[in-house]
Short mmCIF file of C-alpha atoms in Angstrom, two decimals:
data_model
loop_
_atom_site.label_atom_id
_atom_site.label_comp_id
_atom_site.label_asym_id
_atom_site.label_seq_id
_atom_site.Cartn_x
_atom_site.Cartn_y
_atom_site.Cartn_z
CA UNK A 630 116.71 108.91 116.80
CA UNK A 631 114.64 111.94 115.90
CA UNK A 632 117.68 114.23 116.01
CA UNK A 633 115.75 117.45 115.64
CA UNK A 634 113.41 116.57 118.51
CA UNK A 635 116.25 115.44 120.77
CA UNK A 636 118.39 118.54 120.20
CA UNK A 637 115.41 120.91 120.43
CA UNK A 638 114.10 119.44 123.67
CA UNK A 639 117.58 119.31 125.22
CA UNK A 640 118.23 122.98 124.44
CA UNK A 641 114.82 124.07 125.69
CA UNK A 642 115.26 122.09 128.92
CA UNK A 643 118.69 123.61 129.41
CA UNK A 644 117.51 127.17 128.84
CA UNK A 645 114.09 126.74 130.48
CA UNK A 646 112.55 128.37 127.43
CA UNK A 647 110.93 127.14 124.22
CA UNK A 648 112.80 128.39 121.19
CA UNK A 649 112.76 127.58 117.49
CA UNK A 650 115.43 125.27 116.12
CA UNK A 651 116.37 125.61 112.46
CA UNK A 652 118.79 124.03 110.03
CA UNK A 653 121.11 126.61 108.40
CA UNK A 654 121.21 126.51 104.60
CA UNK A 655 125.00 126.41 104.80
CA UNK A 656 126.10 123.75 107.27
CA UNK A 657 129.52 125.40 107.48
CA UNK A 658 127.89 127.75 110.00
CA UNK A 659 126.57 124.91 112.13
CA UNK A 660 124.27 121.90 112.17
CA UNK A 661 121.45 123.79 113.89
CA UNK A 662 120.66 127.38 114.83
CA UNK A 663 118.28 128.88 117.37
CA UNK A 664 116.70 132.30 117.83
CA UNK A 665 116.40 131.80 121.60
CA UNK A 666 118.35 134.94 122.47
CA UNK A 667 116.32 137.11 120.11
CA UNK A 668 113.06 135.82 121.58
CA UNK A 669 114.21 136.18 125.21
CA UNK A 670 115.98 139.51 124.82
CA UNK A 671 112.97 141.78 125.35
CA UNK A 672 111.77 140.11 128.56
CA UNK A 673 115.38 139.96 129.81
CA UNK A 674 115.90 143.64 128.99
CA UNK A 675 119.09 142.90 127.06
CA UNK A 676 120.51 143.26 123.59
CA UNK A 677 119.91 139.97 121.66
CA UNK A 678 123.58 139.54 120.76
CA UNK A 679 124.67 140.24 124.32
CA UNK A 680 122.20 137.69 125.65
CA UNK A 681 123.30 135.16 123.01
CA UNK A 682 126.88 135.35 124.29
CA UNK A 683 125.61 134.69 127.81
CA UNK A 684 123.72 131.61 126.58
CA UNK A 685 126.71 130.06 124.80
CA UNK A 686 128.37 128.59 127.94
CA UNK A 687 125.11 126.84 128.90
CA UNK A 688 124.78 125.28 125.46
CA UNK A 689 128.39 124.10 125.50
CA UNK A 690 127.59 122.10 128.62
CA UNK A 691 125.31 119.82 126.58
CA UNK A 692 127.14 116.58 125.81
CA UNK A 693 126.29 116.66 122.11
CA UNK A 694 127.53 120.22 121.45
CA UNK A 695 131.01 120.59 119.95
CA UNK A 696 130.78 124.36 119.62
CA UNK A 697 128.28 127.21 119.71
CA UNK A 698 128.73 130.68 118.24
CA UNK A 699 126.79 133.89 117.73
CA UNK A 700 125.89 135.15 114.26
CA UNK A 701 124.14 138.26 112.96
CA UNK A 702 121.81 140.10 115.33
CA UNK A 703 121.72 137.24 117.83
CA UNK A 704 121.28 133.88 116.19
CA UNK A 705 123.15 131.03 117.83
CA UNK A 706 124.75 128.39 115.62
CA UNK A 707 125.37 124.95 117.10
CA UNK A 708 127.79 122.31 115.85
CA UNK A 709 127.32 118.73 117.00
CA UNK A 710 130.10 116.49 118.28
CA UNK A 711 131.33 113.98 115.70
CA UNK A 712 131.29 111.09 118.17
CA UNK A 713 127.67 111.93 119.09
CA UNK A 714 126.66 111.95 115.42
CA UNK A 715 128.39 108.61 114.84
CA UNK A 716 126.95 106.95 117.94
CA UNK A 717 123.35 108.03 117.37
CA UNK A 718 123.42 107.36 113.63
CA UNK A 719 124.66 103.84 114.32
CA UNK A 720 121.53 103.03 116.34
CA UNK A 721 118.64 101.31 114.48
CA UNK A 722 115.76 103.56 113.49
CA UNK A 723 112.93 103.46 116.02
CA UNK A 724 110.14 105.86 115.18
CA UNK A 725 107.46 104.11 117.21
CA UNK A 726 104.93 106.62 118.47
CA UNK A 727 104.16 106.98 122.15
CA UNK A 728 100.46 107.36 121.31
CA UNK A 729 99.47 104.59 118.87
CA UNK A 730 96.10 105.03 117.15
CA UNK A 731 93.60 102.75 115.44
CA UNK A 732 93.23 104.06 111.91
CA UNK A 733 90.78 103.08 109.16
CA UNK A 734 91.99 104.07 105.70
CA UNK A 735 89.76 104.24 102.63
CA UNK A 736 91.57 104.24 99.29
CA UNK A 737 91.52 102.31 96.03
CA UNK A 738 87.82 102.82 95.38
CA UNK A 739 87.84 100.60 92.30
CA UNK A 740 84.69 99.93 90.29
CA UNK A 741 83.42 96.42 89.63
CA UNK A 742 83.15 95.50 85.96
CA UNK A 743 85.46 98.30 84.84
CA UNK A 744 89.19 98.36 84.07
CA UNK A 745 91.23 100.37 86.56
CA UNK A 746 92.35 103.56 84.85
CA UNK A 747 94.89 106.30 85.39
CA UNK A 748 92.54 108.03 87.84
CA UNK A 749 93.09 105.12 90.25
CA UNK A 750 96.86 105.54 90.25
CA UNK A 751 97.19 108.21 92.92
CA UNK A 752 94.61 106.83 95.34
CA UNK A 753 96.41 103.48 95.21
CA UNK A 754 99.96 104.79 95.58
CA UNK A 755 99.36 107.61 98.08
CA UNK A 756 96.94 105.57 100.18
CA UNK A 757 99.29 102.59 100.33
CA UNK A 758 102.29 104.74 101.25
CA UNK A 759 100.38 106.50 104.02
CA UNK A 760 99.31 103.08 105.29
CA UNK A 761 102.96 101.98 105.38
CA UNK A 762 103.98 105.19 107.18
CA UNK A 763 101.28 104.73 109.82
CA UNK A 764 102.30 101.12 110.43
CA UNK A 765 105.98 102.08 110.60
CA UNK A 766 105.12 104.51 113.39
CA UNK A 767 103.33 101.77 115.33
CA UNK A 768 99.72 102.66 114.55
CA UNK A 769 97.20 99.89 113.87
CA UNK A 770 95.61 100.33 110.46
CA UNK A 771 92.78 98.71 108.56
CA UNK A 772 92.68 99.46 104.85
CA UNK A 773 89.41 99.45 102.93
CA UNK A 774 88.94 99.22 99.18
CA UNK A 775 85.51 100.88 99.01
CA UNK A 776 84.47 99.41 95.67
CA UNK A 777 81.62 100.60 93.47
CA UNK A 778 79.54 97.42 93.35
CA UNK A 779 75.88 98.15 94.00
CA UNK A 780 74.41 100.85 91.78
CA UNK A 781 72.94 101.04 88.30
CA UNK A 782 76.19 99.92 86.60
CA UNK A 783 75.50 96.47 88.05
CA UNK A 784 72.06 96.44 86.43
CA UNK A 785 73.53 97.51 83.09
CA UNK A 786 76.14 94.74 83.23
CA UNK A 787 73.67 92.04 84.25
CA UNK A 788 71.21 93.08 81.52
CA UNK A 789 73.97 92.69 78.93
CA UNK A 790 75.06 89.30 80.30
CA UNK A 791 71.48 88.02 80.23
CA UNK A 792 71.32 88.81 76.53
CA UNK A 793 74.85 88.02 75.35
CA UNK A 794 76.30 85.62 77.93
CA UNK A 795 78.91 85.67 80.71
CA UNK A 796 82.31 87.16 79.79
CA UNK A 797 85.24 84.76 79.82
CA UNK A 798 87.87 87.19 81.06
CA UNK A 799 88.51 90.74 82.27
CA UNK A 800 88.97 92.14 78.76
CA UNK A 801 85.49 90.97 77.77
CA UNK A 802 83.97 92.15 81.06
CA UNK A 803 85.48 95.63 80.73
CA UNK A 804 83.71 96.15 77.40
CA UNK A 805 80.25 95.38 78.76
CA UNK A 806 79.52 98.48 80.85
CA UNK A 807 80.40 101.08 78.16
CA UNK A 808 78.49 99.10 75.55
CA UNK A 809 75.42 98.71 77.76
CA UNK A 810 75.59 102.38 78.79
CA UNK A 811 75.72 103.48 75.16
CA UNK A 812 72.70 101.32 74.37
CA UNK A 813 70.78 102.72 77.36
CA UNK A 814 71.47 106.23 76.09
CA UNK A 815 69.51 105.52 72.90
CA UNK A 816 67.11 102.82 74.11
CA UNK A 817 64.77 103.81 76.93
CA UNK A 818 63.43 100.27 77.21
CA UNK A 819 66.96 99.00 77.80
CA UNK A 820 67.57 101.68 80.43
CA UNK A 821 64.37 100.82 82.27
CA UNK A 822 65.29 97.15 82.16
CA UNK A 823 68.65 97.96 83.77
CA UNK A 824 66.88 99.97 86.47
CA UNK A 825 64.53 97.06 87.21
CA UNK A 826 67.42 94.61 87.42
CA UNK A 827 69.29 96.92 89.78
CA UNK A 828 66.28 97.12 92.10
CA UNK A 829 65.72 93.36 91.99
CA UNK A 830 69.43 92.67 92.58
CA UNK A 831 69.38 94.84 95.66
CA UNK A 832 66.19 93.07 96.82
CA UNK A 833 67.87 89.67 96.62
CA UNK A 834 66.87 88.18 93.23
CA UNK A 835 68.82 84.85 93.27
CA UNK A 836 69.46 84.71 89.51
CA UNK A 837 70.86 88.21 89.43
CA UNK A 838 72.90 87.60 92.58
CA UNK A 839 74.49 84.54 90.94
CA UNK A 840 75.41 86.49 87.79
CA UNK A 841 76.73 89.27 90.00
CA UNK A 842 78.88 86.84 92.02
CA UNK A 843 80.27 85.26 88.83
CA UNK A 844 81.47 88.46 87.17
CA UNK A 845 82.58 89.82 90.54
CA UNK A 846 85.24 87.05 90.65
CA UNK A 847 86.62 88.20 87.31
CA UNK A 848 86.68 91.84 88.41
CA UNK A 849 88.34 91.15 91.77
CA UNK A 850 91.03 89.07 90.05
CA UNK A 851 91.73 92.05 87.80
CA UNK A 852 92.06 94.28 90.87
CA UNK A 853 94.47 91.80 92.45
CA UNK A 854 96.67 91.92 89.35
CA UNK A 855 96.99 95.68 89.67
CA UNK A 856 97.75 95.43 93.40
CA UNK A 857 100.52 92.96 92.58
CA UNK A 858 101.97 95.04 89.74
CA UNK A 859 102.03 98.16 91.94
CA UNK A 860 103.44 96.22 94.92
CA UNK A 861 100.64 97.47 97.17
CA UNK A 862 99.87 95.99 100.57
CA UNK A 863 96.79 93.74 100.35
CA UNK A 864 93.61 95.51 101.44
CA UNK A 865 92.36 94.37 104.82
CA UNK A 866 88.80 94.62 103.52
CA UNK A 867 87.30 94.93 100.04
CA UNK A 868 83.94 96.32 101.00
CA UNK A 869 81.94 98.91 99.13
CA UNK A 870 78.38 100.00 98.58
CA UNK A 871 76.93 96.48 98.78
CA UNK A 872 78.75 95.82 102.05
CA UNK A 873 77.40 98.92 103.78
CA UNK A 874 73.89 98.69 102.28
CA UNK A 875 72.55 96.76 105.31
CA UNK A 876 73.57 99.68 107.53
CA UNK A 877 71.84 102.42 105.56
CA UNK A 878 68.53 101.93 107.39
CA UNK A 879 70.20 102.24 110.80
CA UNK A 880 72.08 105.32 109.65
CA UNK A 881 68.84 106.86 108.42
CA UNK A 882 67.15 106.21 111.77
CA UNK A 883 69.97 108.03 113.55
CA UNK A 884 69.64 111.02 111.23
CA UNK A 885 65.88 111.03 111.78
CA UNK A 886 66.30 110.85 115.55
CA UNK A 887 68.44 113.99 115.37
CA UNK A 888 65.83 115.70 113.15
CA UNK A 889 68.48 116.17 110.47
CA UNK A 890 66.60 114.75 107.46
CA UNK A 891 64.27 117.10 105.63
CA UNK A 892 62.28 116.60 102.43
CA UNK A 893 63.23 118.62 99.38
CA UNK A 894 61.38 118.01 96.09
CA UNK A 895 60.74 114.43 97.14
CA UNK A 896 64.34 113.76 98.19
CA UNK A 897 65.73 113.44 101.72
CA UNK A 898 68.53 115.90 102.43
CA UNK A 899 70.54 117.27 105.34
CA UNK A 900 71.26 120.99 105.48
CA UNK A 901 74.94 121.38 106.35
CA UNK A 902 75.56 125.05 105.64
CA UNK A 903 76.70 127.21 108.56
CA UNK A 904 76.92 130.96 109.02
CA UNK A 905 80.72 130.70 108.74
CA UNK A 906 80.60 129.32 105.19
CA UNK A 907 81.86 131.75 102.58
CA UNK A 908 81.71 129.31 99.66
CA UNK A 909 78.58 127.51 98.42
CA UNK A 910 77.64 124.56 100.63
CA UNK A 911 74.65 122.69 99.21
CA UNK A 912 72.65 120.20 101.29
CA UNK A 913 73.78 116.59 101.45
CA UNK A 914 71.40 114.30 99.57
CA UNK A 915 70.77 111.11 101.52
CA UNK A 916 68.05 109.59 99.30
CA UNK A 917 66.92 110.67 95.84
CA UNK A 918 63.34 111.53 94.90
CA UNK A 919 63.07 108.01 93.42
CA UNK A 920 64.11 106.58 96.83
CA UNK A 921 67.53 105.43 95.58
CA UNK A 922 70.57 105.18 97.86
CA UNK A 923 73.16 107.89 97.23
CA UNK A 924 76.95 107.92 97.46
CA UNK A 925 76.63 110.13 100.53
CA UNK A 926 74.34 107.60 102.21
CA UNK A 927 76.87 104.85 101.48
CA UNK A 928 79.78 106.87 102.90
CA UNK A 929 77.84 107.84 106.02
CA UNK A 930 76.79 104.22 106.52
CA UNK A 931 80.42 103.16 106.07
CA UNK A 932 81.45 105.56 108.85
CA UNK A 933 78.67 104.13 111.03
CA UNK A 934 79.78 100.55 110.23
CA UNK A 935 83.48 101.19 110.81
CA UNK A 936 82.83 102.95 114.09
CA UNK A 937 80.56 100.10 115.19
CA UNK A 938 83.02 97.34 114.25
CA UNK A 939 86.52 98.88 114.34
CA UNK A 940 86.05 101.80 116.74
CA UNK A 941 88.93 103.72 115.10
CA UNK A 942 90.54 106.88 116.40
CA UNK A 943 91.02 108.19 112.85
CA UNK A 944 89.23 107.54 109.55
CA UNK A 945 91.04 108.79 106.46
CA UNK A 946 90.14 108.95 102.76
CA UNK A 947 92.31 109.36 99.66
CA UNK A 948 90.36 110.32 96.55
CA UNK A 949 90.32 112.71 93.61
CA UNK A 950 90.14 116.34 94.75
CA UNK A 951 86.84 116.69 92.87
CA UNK A 952 85.28 114.92 95.86
CA UNK A 953 86.44 117.57 98.35
CA UNK A 954 82.95 119.08 98.69
CA UNK A 955 81.37 115.63 99.02
CA UNK A 956 83.55 114.74 101.99
CA UNK A 957 83.08 118.12 103.62
CA UNK A 958 79.34 117.40 103.58
CA UNK A 959 79.73 113.80 104.76
CA UNK A 960 82.04 114.74 107.62
CA UNK A 961 79.71 117.49 108.81
CA UNK A 962 76.72 115.18 108.85
CA UNK A 963 78.70 112.41 110.57
CA UNK A 964 79.57 114.80 113.40
CA UNK A 965 76.10 116.38 113.53
CA UNK A 966 74.54 112.93 113.85
CA UNK A 967 77.12 111.61 116.30
CA UNK A 968 77.94 108.69 113.99
CA UNK A 969 81.55 108.71 115.17
CA UNK A 970 83.96 110.43 117.51
CA UNK A 971 86.91 109.58 115.26
CA UNK A 972 89.02 112.24 113.60
CA UNK A 973 87.94 112.39 109.95
CA UNK A 974 90.27 113.53 107.20
CA UNK A 975 90.17 113.55 103.43
CA UNK A 976 93.22 113.97 101.21
CA UNK A 977 92.10 115.09 97.76
CA UNK A 978 94.76 114.61 95.12
CA UNK A 979 95.39 116.41 91.87
CA UNK A 980 95.27 114.95 88.37
CA UNK A 981 97.92 113.56 86.06
CA UNK A 982 98.51 115.58 82.93
CA UNK A 983 100.47 114.87 79.79
CA UNK A 984 103.53 116.92 78.78
CA UNK A 985 101.09 119.33 77.08
CA UNK A 986 99.46 120.12 80.43
CA UNK A 987 96.17 118.49 79.45
CA UNK A 988 94.66 115.40 81.16
CA UNK A 989 96.72 112.36 80.21
CA UNK A 990 95.04 110.33 77.48
CA UNK A 991 95.88 107.39 75.28
CA UNK A 992 96.91 108.01 71.68
CA UNK A 993 93.32 107.50 70.54
CA UNK A 994 92.11 110.09 73.07
CA UNK A 995 90.63 107.63 75.58
CA UNK A 996 91.20 107.29 79.31
CA UNK A 997 94.41 105.34 79.89
CA UNK A 998 93.95 102.01 81.67
CA UNK A 999 96.23 101.48 84.64
CA UNK A 1000 97.82 98.27 83.39
CA UNK A 1001 98.49 99.95 80.04
CA UNK A 1002 100.25 102.78 81.87
CA UNK A 1003 102.49 100.31 83.69
CA UNK A 1004 103.26 98.52 80.43
CA UNK A 1005 104.05 101.84 78.77
CA UNK A 1006 106.57 102.77 81.45
CA UNK A 1007 108.08 99.27 81.44
CA UNK A 1008 108.64 99.55 77.69
CA UNK A 1009 110.20 103.00 78.15
CA UNK A 1010 112.63 101.56 80.72
CA UNK A 1011 113.51 98.67 78.40
CA UNK A 1012 114.20 101.10 75.54
CA UNK A 1013 116.40 103.30 77.73
CA UNK A 1014 118.37 100.36 79.14
CA UNK A 1015 118.89 98.86 75.69
CA UNK A 1016 120.08 102.19 74.29
CA UNK A 1017 122.64 102.36 77.11
CA UNK A 1018 124.01 98.97 76.09
CA UNK A 1019 122.88 97.21 79.25
CA UNK A 1020 121.22 93.85 79.66
CA UNK A 1021 118.84 93.60 82.61
CA UNK A 1022 116.40 90.78 83.32
CA UNK A 1023 112.63 91.24 83.21
CA UNK A 1024 112.27 91.46 87.00
CA UNK A 1025 114.81 94.27 87.22
CA UNK A 1026 113.12 96.14 84.36
CA UNK A 1027 109.78 95.81 86.17
CA UNK A 1028 111.29 97.05 89.44
CA UNK A 1029 112.75 100.11 87.72
CA UNK A 1030 109.43 100.83 85.98
CA UNK A 1031 107.59 100.46 89.29
CA UNK A 1032 109.95 102.96 90.93
CA UNK A 1033 109.57 105.35 87.99
CA UNK A 1034 105.78 105.41 88.31
CA UNK A 1035 105.43 105.44 92.08
CA UNK A 1036 108.26 107.83 92.94
CA UNK A 1037 107.06 110.33 90.35
CA UNK A 1038 103.60 110.23 91.91
CA UNK A 1039 104.83 110.54 95.49
CA UNK A 1040 107.35 113.27 94.69
CA UNK A 1041 104.67 115.89 94.12
CA UNK A 1042 102.40 117.57 96.62
CA UNK A 1043 99.42 115.25 96.62
CA UNK A 1044 97.00 118.13 96.13
CA UNK A 1045 98.70 119.35 92.96
CA UNK A 1046 98.42 118.20 89.35
CA UNK A 1047 101.62 116.85 87.87
CA UNK A 1048 103.02 115.91 84.48
CA UNK A 1049 103.20 112.24 83.58
CA UNK A 1050 105.91 111.75 80.97
CA UNK A 1051 107.24 108.16 80.60
CA UNK A 1052 110.45 109.41 78.99
CA UNK A 1053 111.26 111.82 81.81
CA UNK A 1054 110.34 109.61 84.76
CA UNK A 1055 112.49 106.69 83.53
CA UNK A 1056 115.70 108.75 83.50
CA UNK A 1057 118.48 107.42 85.74
CA UNK A 1058 119.38 110.98 86.71
CA UNK A 1059 117.52 113.70 88.58
CA UNK A 1060 114.49 113.38 90.81
CA UNK A 1061 113.36 110.00 89.53
CA UNK A 1062 112.66 106.56 90.91
CA UNK A 1063 115.44 104.92 88.85
CA UNK A 1064 117.94 107.37 90.41
CA UNK A 1065 116.78 106.35 93.89
CA UNK A 1066 117.17 102.65 93.06
CA UNK A 1067 120.53 103.22 91.38
CA UNK A 1068 121.88 104.83 94.56
CA UNK A 1069 120.61 101.93 96.69
CA UNK A 1070 122.19 99.41 94.30
CA UNK A 1071 125.49 101.35 94.43
CA UNK A 1072 125.57 101.31 98.24
CA UNK A 1073 124.70 97.60 98.30
CA UNK A 1074 127.47 96.91 95.81
CA UNK A 1075 130.09 98.58 98.00
CA UNK A 1076 129.02 96.56 101.03
CA UNK A 1077 128.99 93.29 99.07
CA UNK A 1078 132.48 93.90 97.69
CA UNK A 1079 133.77 94.79 101.15
CA UNK A 1080 132.67 91.50 102.67
CA UNK A 1081 132.66 91.23 106.48
CA UNK A 1082 134.98 94.11 107.34
CA UNK A 1083 133.83 95.44 110.71
CA UNK A 1084 132.88 99.01 111.47
CA UNK A 1085 135.01 101.18 113.72
CA UNK A 1086 134.18 104.03 116.07
CA UNK A 1087 134.58 107.50 114.59
CA UNK A 1088 135.67 110.65 116.35
CA UNK A 1089 136.68 112.66 113.29
CA UNK A 1090 134.31 113.08 110.36
CA UNK A 1091 134.78 114.93 107.10
CA UNK A 1092 132.07 117.35 106.02
CA UNK A 1093 130.69 114.84 103.50
CA UNK A 1094 130.63 112.07 106.11
CA UNK A 1095 128.91 114.11 108.78
CA UNK A 1096 126.40 115.67 106.37
CA UNK A 1097 125.30 112.21 105.23
CA UNK A 1098 125.03 110.87 108.77
CA UNK A 1099 123.08 113.90 109.96
CA UNK A 1100 120.65 113.39 107.06
CA UNK A 1101 120.07 109.79 108.15
CA UNK A 1102 119.23 111.15 111.60
CA UNK A 1103 116.47 113.24 110.05
CA UNK A 1104 114.61 110.15 108.81
CA UNK A 1105 112.39 109.60 111.86
CA UNK A 1106 111.37 113.27 112.01
CA UNK A 1107 110.51 113.14 108.32
CA UNK A 1108 108.33 110.06 108.72
CA UNK A 1109 106.48 111.60 111.66
CA UNK A 1110 105.99 114.87 109.78
CA UNK A 1111 104.70 112.98 106.73
CA UNK A 1112 102.12 111.29 108.94
CA UNK A 1113 101.11 114.44 110.82
CA UNK A 1114 100.73 116.47 107.63
CA UNK A 1115 99.27 113.63 105.50
CA UNK A 1116 102.12 114.49 103.12
CA UNK A 1117 103.61 111.42 101.45
CA UNK A 1118 105.75 113.66 99.22
CA UNK A 1119 107.97 114.32 102.25
CA UNK A 1120 109.23 110.73 102.10
CA UNK A 1121 110.04 110.89 98.39
CA UNK A 1122 111.84 114.22 98.68
CA UNK A 1123 113.75 113.00 101.71
CA UNK A 1124 114.88 109.92 99.78
CA UNK A 1125 116.15 112.13 96.96
CA UNK A 1126 118.06 114.44 99.33
CA UNK A 1127 119.59 111.41 101.05
CA UNK A 1128 120.67 109.98 97.68
CA UNK A 1129 122.28 113.28 96.72
CA UNK A 1130 124.38 113.28 99.89
CA UNK A 1131 125.14 109.56 99.56
CA UNK A 1132 126.48 110.03 96.03
CA UNK A 1133 128.54 113.06 97.08
CA UNK A 1134 130.01 110.96 99.88
CA UNK A 1135 130.69 108.11 97.45
CA UNK A 1136 132.58 110.38 95.03
CA UNK A 1137 134.52 112.40 97.62
CA UNK A 1138 135.29 109.74 100.22
CA UNK A 1139 137.13 106.69 98.76
CA UNK A 1140 136.20 103.46 100.53
CA UNK A 1141 137.73 100.36 98.95
CA UNK A 1142 140.65 102.00 97.16
CA UNK A 1143 144.07 100.54 98.02
CA UNK A 1144 145.40 103.79 99.49
CA UNK A 1145 142.61 104.01 102.10
CA UNK A 1146 143.84 102.91 105.54
CA UNK A 1147 141.94 100.24 107.47
CA UNK A 1148 140.35 102.51 110.15
CA UNK A 1149 139.11 104.97 107.52
CA UNK A 1150 137.77 102.14 105.36
CA UNK A 1151 135.95 100.61 108.33
CA UNK A 1152 134.45 103.99 109.26
CA UNK A 1153 133.26 104.68 105.73
CA UNK A 1154 131.83 101.20 105.36
CA UNK A 1155 129.90 101.88 108.53
CA UNK A 1156 128.59 105.14 107.08
CA UNK A 1157 127.69 103.34 103.85
CA UNK A 1158 125.73 100.72 105.80
CA UNK A 1159 123.88 103.38 107.82
CA UNK A 1160 122.98 105.28 104.64
CA UNK A 1161 121.93 102.08 102.85
CA UNK A 1162 119.70 100.95 105.72
CA UNK A 1163 118.04 104.37 105.97
CA UNK A 1164 117.49 104.60 102.23
CA UNK A 1165 116.12 101.05 102.17
CA UNK A 1166 113.63 102.00 104.90
CA UNK A 1167 112.46 105.03 102.87
CA UNK A 1168 112.22 102.91 99.72
CA UNK A 1169 110.10 100.34 101.55
CA UNK A 1170 107.72 103.05 102.77
CA UNK A 1171 107.17 103.98 99.12
CA UNK A 1172 106.53 100.36 98.17
CA UNK A 1173 109.50 100.14 95.80
CA UNK A 1174 111.77 97.14 95.25
CA UNK A 1175 115.57 97.37 95.14
CA UNK A 1176 117.03 95.24 92.31
CA UNK A 1177 120.31 93.36 92.58
CA UNK A 1178 121.88 95.32 89.75
CA UNK A 1179 121.25 98.23 87.42
#
């Protein structure tokens, strides 16, 4: 149940007035509070506190209200009935939306022939988590890995392979592009050769297409390894610039039919600036002066293609925030040209920095490869576990490392930069992935040791019991809010808050101790199961794996 929604709507229906519902910082005052009396007082011609006292009897008629009281200048605090909390918390989570949408999601954006680096971490994790959230709510999603696979880098790689031979593995392939680029920088003949190959590849040269297909297999296998290591959902489509190239001509015709394309120094551009713009808004470049396809043309053609084939209600993108302007331009042109009626959104994420606040680099000052980052965190977990005198198998170590990386990424506002520190994120205490997993393992352990003891009904709850149950009842609201606000950090922060309350409950409310009577034990086992199931659902939305032990 979405407790907040249920209580809010019930109160508003009862009072015939829409009022704000809030959660007091100190739950000793109540589970919810409303400013209804303060809002209604002026139109009713009454003092807010006087009106609040008149409202109390109506609120007490609601079957979930245990008590209602007036505080301050007219706030009304509401305490829920313990049996209502127990009954609703015991129901399975069902956050299915009443208005399911078809959603195309564009994230990943990996480049063919290049190792995935730390810049691909956030697009992968945030995009995958949002995909999971949307599916959990009952939306139909289609995820696209819009790969870079059709521009000059392909010509540079093919030129190198023609001279030095096909690479045997991903490590060899990843070295080709930087080496060929460096050579092109000093050798104009080599650069022109790469340009010619690119043009001929795009025109269908069979030899170049075969070389392209061969090294593409190596590159895609490398991408799959990263998807597996990060426990990401498989992409529904790996389709980038090459895939949308056949639709560029149709997209251009549409722009021309709307008289949107204008020539500027030999290039074709679309003027997107409006009188309301206060910041610079340069034209979108559709084709360069040398008649080359641009990134903007590819993204517009992708919107055209996805609308034509998927007909989505929403198309969303997750990329580096440095592309914010690019997507503002693309979205404007897409709407100006009528390429789609879908809602378009772009979530631009911040960068990862080292503990010194500077962009995270390897020890030699290079860009950190994504697999190296995962290995680094895995080694940090192994070191920490060994120092604590524990022995955990490789799978458990990998699961803890996965949680350390992904939870740390999701914990922060996606638009903000954040510090990436392997030592800090692998701690088993604080706002970390290992802490989240440790709490889940602890709850599972209690339930395993208890065996098949049945749950009992509960009419009396301690503060720790009811606080934990009420938090589980905030899960569905949190998931919906995360979707509505495109804010995956809400799931991570909710998981942490839930763990805090679960551990407080664990310490203050004995469960399996010999002096705990059977009804109390059964009740607390029921609470443990509810908390475990809710936490497991949040963990799954983040793409983490709960180990058997820690």
